[in-house]
CSV table of C-alpha atoms in Angstrom, one decimal:
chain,number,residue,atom,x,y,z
A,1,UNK,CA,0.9,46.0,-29.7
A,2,UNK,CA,1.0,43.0,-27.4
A,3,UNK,CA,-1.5,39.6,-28.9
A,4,UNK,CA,-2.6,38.4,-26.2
A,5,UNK,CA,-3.3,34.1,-26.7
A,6,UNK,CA,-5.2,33.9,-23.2
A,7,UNK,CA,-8.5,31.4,-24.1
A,8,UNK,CA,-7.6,30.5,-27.6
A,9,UNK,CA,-7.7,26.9,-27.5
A,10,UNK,CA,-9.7,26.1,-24.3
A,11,UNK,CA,-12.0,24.2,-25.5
A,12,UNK,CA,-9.4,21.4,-26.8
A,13,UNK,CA,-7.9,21.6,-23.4
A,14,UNK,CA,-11.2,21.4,-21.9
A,15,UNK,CA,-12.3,18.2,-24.5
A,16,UNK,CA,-9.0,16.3,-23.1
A,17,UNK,CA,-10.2,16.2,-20.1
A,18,UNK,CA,-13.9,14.5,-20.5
A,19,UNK,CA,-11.7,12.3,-22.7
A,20,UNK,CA,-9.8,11.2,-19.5
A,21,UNK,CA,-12.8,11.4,-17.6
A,22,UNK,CA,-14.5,9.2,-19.7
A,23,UNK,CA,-11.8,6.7,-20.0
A,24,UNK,CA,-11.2,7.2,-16.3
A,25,UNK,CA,-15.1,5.8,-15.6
A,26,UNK,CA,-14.6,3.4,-18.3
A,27,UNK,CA,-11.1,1.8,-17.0
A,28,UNK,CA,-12.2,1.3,-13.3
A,29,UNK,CA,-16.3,0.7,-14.1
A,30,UNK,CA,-14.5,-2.4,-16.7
A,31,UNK,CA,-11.2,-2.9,-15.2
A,32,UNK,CA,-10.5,-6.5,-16.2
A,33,UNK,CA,-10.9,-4.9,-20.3
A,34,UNK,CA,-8.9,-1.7,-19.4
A,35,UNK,CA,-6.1,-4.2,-17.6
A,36,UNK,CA,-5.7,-6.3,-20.6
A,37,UNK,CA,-5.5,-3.1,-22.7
A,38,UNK,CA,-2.9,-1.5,-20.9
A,39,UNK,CA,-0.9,-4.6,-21.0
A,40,UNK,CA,-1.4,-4.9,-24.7
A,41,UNK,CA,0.3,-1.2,-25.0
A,42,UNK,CA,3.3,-1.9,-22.4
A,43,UNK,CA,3.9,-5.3,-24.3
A,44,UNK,CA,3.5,-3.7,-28.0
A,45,UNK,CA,6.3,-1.1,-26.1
A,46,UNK,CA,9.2,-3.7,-25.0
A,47,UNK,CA,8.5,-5.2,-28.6
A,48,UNK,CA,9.4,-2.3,-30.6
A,49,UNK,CA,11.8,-1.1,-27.8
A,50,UNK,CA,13.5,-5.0,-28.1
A,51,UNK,CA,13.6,-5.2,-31.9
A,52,UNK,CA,15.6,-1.6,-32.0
A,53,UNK,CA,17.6,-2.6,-29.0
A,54,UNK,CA,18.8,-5.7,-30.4
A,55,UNK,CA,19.4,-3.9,-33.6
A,56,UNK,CA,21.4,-1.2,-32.3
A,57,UNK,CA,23.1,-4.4,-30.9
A,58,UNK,CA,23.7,-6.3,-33.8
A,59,UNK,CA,25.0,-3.4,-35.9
A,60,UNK,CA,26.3,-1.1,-33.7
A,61,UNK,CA,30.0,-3.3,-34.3
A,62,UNK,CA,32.5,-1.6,-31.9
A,63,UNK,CA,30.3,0.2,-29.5
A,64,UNK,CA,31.1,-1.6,-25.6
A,65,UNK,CA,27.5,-2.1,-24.7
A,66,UNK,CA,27.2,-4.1,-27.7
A,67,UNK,CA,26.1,-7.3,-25.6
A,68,UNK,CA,24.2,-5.8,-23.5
A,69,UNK,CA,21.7,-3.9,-25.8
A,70,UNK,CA,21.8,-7.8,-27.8
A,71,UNK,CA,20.4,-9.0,-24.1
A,72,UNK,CA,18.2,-6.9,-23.4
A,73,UNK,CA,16.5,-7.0,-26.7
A,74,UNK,CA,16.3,-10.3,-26.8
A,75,UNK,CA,14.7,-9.7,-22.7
A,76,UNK,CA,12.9,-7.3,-24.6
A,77,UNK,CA,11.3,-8.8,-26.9
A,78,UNK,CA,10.4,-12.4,-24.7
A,79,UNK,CA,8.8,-10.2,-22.0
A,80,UNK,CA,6.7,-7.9,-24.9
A,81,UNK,CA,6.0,-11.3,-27.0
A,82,UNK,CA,4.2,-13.1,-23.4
A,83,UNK,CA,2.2,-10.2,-22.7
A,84,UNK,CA,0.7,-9.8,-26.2
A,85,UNK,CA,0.4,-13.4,-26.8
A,86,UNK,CA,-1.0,-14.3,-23.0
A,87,UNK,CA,-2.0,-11.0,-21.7
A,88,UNK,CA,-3.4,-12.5,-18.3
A,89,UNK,CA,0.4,-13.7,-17.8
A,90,UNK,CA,1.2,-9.9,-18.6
A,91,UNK,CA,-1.3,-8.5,-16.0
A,92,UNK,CA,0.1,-11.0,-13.6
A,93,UNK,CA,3.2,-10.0,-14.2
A,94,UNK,CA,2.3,-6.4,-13.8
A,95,UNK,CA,0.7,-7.0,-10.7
A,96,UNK,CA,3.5,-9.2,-9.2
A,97,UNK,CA,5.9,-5.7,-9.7
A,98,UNK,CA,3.3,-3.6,-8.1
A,99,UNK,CA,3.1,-5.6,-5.0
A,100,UNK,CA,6.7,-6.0,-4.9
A,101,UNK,CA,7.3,-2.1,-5.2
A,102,UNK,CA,4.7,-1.2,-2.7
A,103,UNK,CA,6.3,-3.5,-0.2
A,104,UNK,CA,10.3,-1.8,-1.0
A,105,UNK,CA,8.2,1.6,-0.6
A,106,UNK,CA,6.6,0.6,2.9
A,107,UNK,CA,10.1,-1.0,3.8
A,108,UNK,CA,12.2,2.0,2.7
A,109,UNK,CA,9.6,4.3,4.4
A,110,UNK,CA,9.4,2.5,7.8
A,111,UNK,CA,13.0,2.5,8.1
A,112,UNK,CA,13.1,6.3,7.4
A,113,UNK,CA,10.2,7.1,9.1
A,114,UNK,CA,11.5,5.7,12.7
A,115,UNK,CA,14.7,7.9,12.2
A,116,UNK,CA,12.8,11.1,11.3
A,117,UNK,CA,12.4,13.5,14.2
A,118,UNK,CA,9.2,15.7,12.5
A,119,UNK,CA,6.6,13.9,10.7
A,120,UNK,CA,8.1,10.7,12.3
A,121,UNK,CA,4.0,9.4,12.4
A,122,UNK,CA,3.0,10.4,9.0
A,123,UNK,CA,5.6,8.8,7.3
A,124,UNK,CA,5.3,5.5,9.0
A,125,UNK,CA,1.6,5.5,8.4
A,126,UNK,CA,2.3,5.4,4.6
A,127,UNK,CA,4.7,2.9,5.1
A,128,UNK,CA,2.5,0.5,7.0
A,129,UNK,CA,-0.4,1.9,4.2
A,130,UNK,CA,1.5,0.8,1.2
A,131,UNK,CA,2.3,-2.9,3.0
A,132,UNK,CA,-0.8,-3.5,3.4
A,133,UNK,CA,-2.2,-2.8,0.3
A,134,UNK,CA,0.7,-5.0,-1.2
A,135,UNK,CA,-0.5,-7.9,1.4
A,136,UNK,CA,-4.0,-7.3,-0.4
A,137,UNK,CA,-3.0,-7.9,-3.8
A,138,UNK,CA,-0.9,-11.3,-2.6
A,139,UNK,CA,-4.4,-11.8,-0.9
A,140,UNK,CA,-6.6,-11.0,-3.8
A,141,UNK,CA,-4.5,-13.0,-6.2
A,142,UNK,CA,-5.5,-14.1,-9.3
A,143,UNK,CA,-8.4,-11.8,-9.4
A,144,UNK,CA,-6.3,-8.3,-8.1
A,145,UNK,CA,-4.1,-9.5,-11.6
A,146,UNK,CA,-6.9,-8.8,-13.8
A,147,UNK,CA,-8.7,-6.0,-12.3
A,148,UNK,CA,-5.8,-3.8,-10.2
A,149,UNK,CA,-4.1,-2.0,-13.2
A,150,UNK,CA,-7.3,-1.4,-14.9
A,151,UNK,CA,-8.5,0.4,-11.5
A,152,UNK,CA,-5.4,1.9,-11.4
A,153,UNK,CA,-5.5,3.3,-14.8
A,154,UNK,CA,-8.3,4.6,-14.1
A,155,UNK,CA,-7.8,6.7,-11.0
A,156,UNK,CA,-4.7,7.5,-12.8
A,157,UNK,CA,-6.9,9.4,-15.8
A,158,UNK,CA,-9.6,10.7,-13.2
A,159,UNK,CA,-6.9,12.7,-11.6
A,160,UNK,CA,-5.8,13.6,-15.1
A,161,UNK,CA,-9.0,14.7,-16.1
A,162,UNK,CA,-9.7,17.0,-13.4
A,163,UNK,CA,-6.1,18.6,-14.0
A,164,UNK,CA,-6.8,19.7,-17.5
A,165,UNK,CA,-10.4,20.9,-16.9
A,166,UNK,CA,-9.3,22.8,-14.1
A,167,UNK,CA,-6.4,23.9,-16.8
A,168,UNK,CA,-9.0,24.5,-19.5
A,169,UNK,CA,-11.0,26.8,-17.3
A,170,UNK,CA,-7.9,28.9,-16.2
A,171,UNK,CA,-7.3,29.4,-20.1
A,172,UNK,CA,-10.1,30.7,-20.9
A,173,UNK,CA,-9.9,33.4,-18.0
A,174,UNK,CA,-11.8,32.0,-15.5
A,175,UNK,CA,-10.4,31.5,-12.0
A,176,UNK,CA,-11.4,28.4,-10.1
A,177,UNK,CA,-11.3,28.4,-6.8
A,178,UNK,CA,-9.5,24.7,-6.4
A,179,UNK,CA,-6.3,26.7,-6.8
A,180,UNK,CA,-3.4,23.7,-6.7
């Protein structure tokens, strides 16, 4: 006798996903709130992360990367301390890496789009799209700080919401014609 387990559970799968929609609408309809938020959470991260590291630094006697785990929680634990204590500095910061990754990713892609032979125009496109949106944050700056990785959160669980609705539906047995 096979059990079959096909819809139990759907709803749950179904109620994460209005969750992310909702903080989806939420994050990019309040991104300057959602932005401090998420930098609250990253810096509450390199905290703990920084207190274990240096830890693991202190008493791990013998161990070769003994210094550098000591380092890098003390790193740690500066970087997680600024963004909890002056989370604007944080969202700047967050920002400032953004900007600077989007412009390595338009470089990089550029550079490897001019050498492809198919798809030569597509991948320059994205490169010369992902430049520009890093010249808009510089542009934008102080204001893109506080309101870019709230919008981004955002999208971010908007796409996530319409994942697991479309995966709730599936559970339950019901095909959905967005098949991805």
């Amino acid at each position: 006798m096979t059990l079959s387990t096909r819809g139990i559970g759907w709803g749950w799968l179904l109620a994460y996903g209005i969750v992310n929609l909702i903080l989806g609408a939420f994050a990019i309809a309040m991104p300057v709130p959602a932005t401090f938020a998420a930098t609250l959470v990253i810096g509450a991260y390199l905290i703990a992360a920084g207190l274990f590291s240096l830890l693991a630094g202190i008493f791990g006697q013998g161990h070769e990367g003994r210094g550098y785990a000591i380092l890098l929680g003390v790193i740690s634990l500066i970087g997680g301390g600024i963004m909890v204590i002056e989370p604007a500095t944080g969202a700047l910061s967050l920002t400032l890496l953004l900007a600077l990754w989007l412009i390595a990713r338009g470089v990089l892609e550029l550079a490897w789009g001019f050498r492809f032979r198919r798809r030569r125009g597509l991948m320059i496109a994205l490169g010369v799209i992902n430049l520009l949106l890093a010249a808009y944050i510089f542009y934008a700056m102080p204001i893109s700080a506080l309101t870019l990785p709230g919008i981004v959160l955002g999208v971010s669980f908007l796409f996530s919401a319409a994942t697991w609705v479309l995966f709730a539906l599936d559970h339950r047995g019901e095909r959905v014609a967005l098949d991805i």
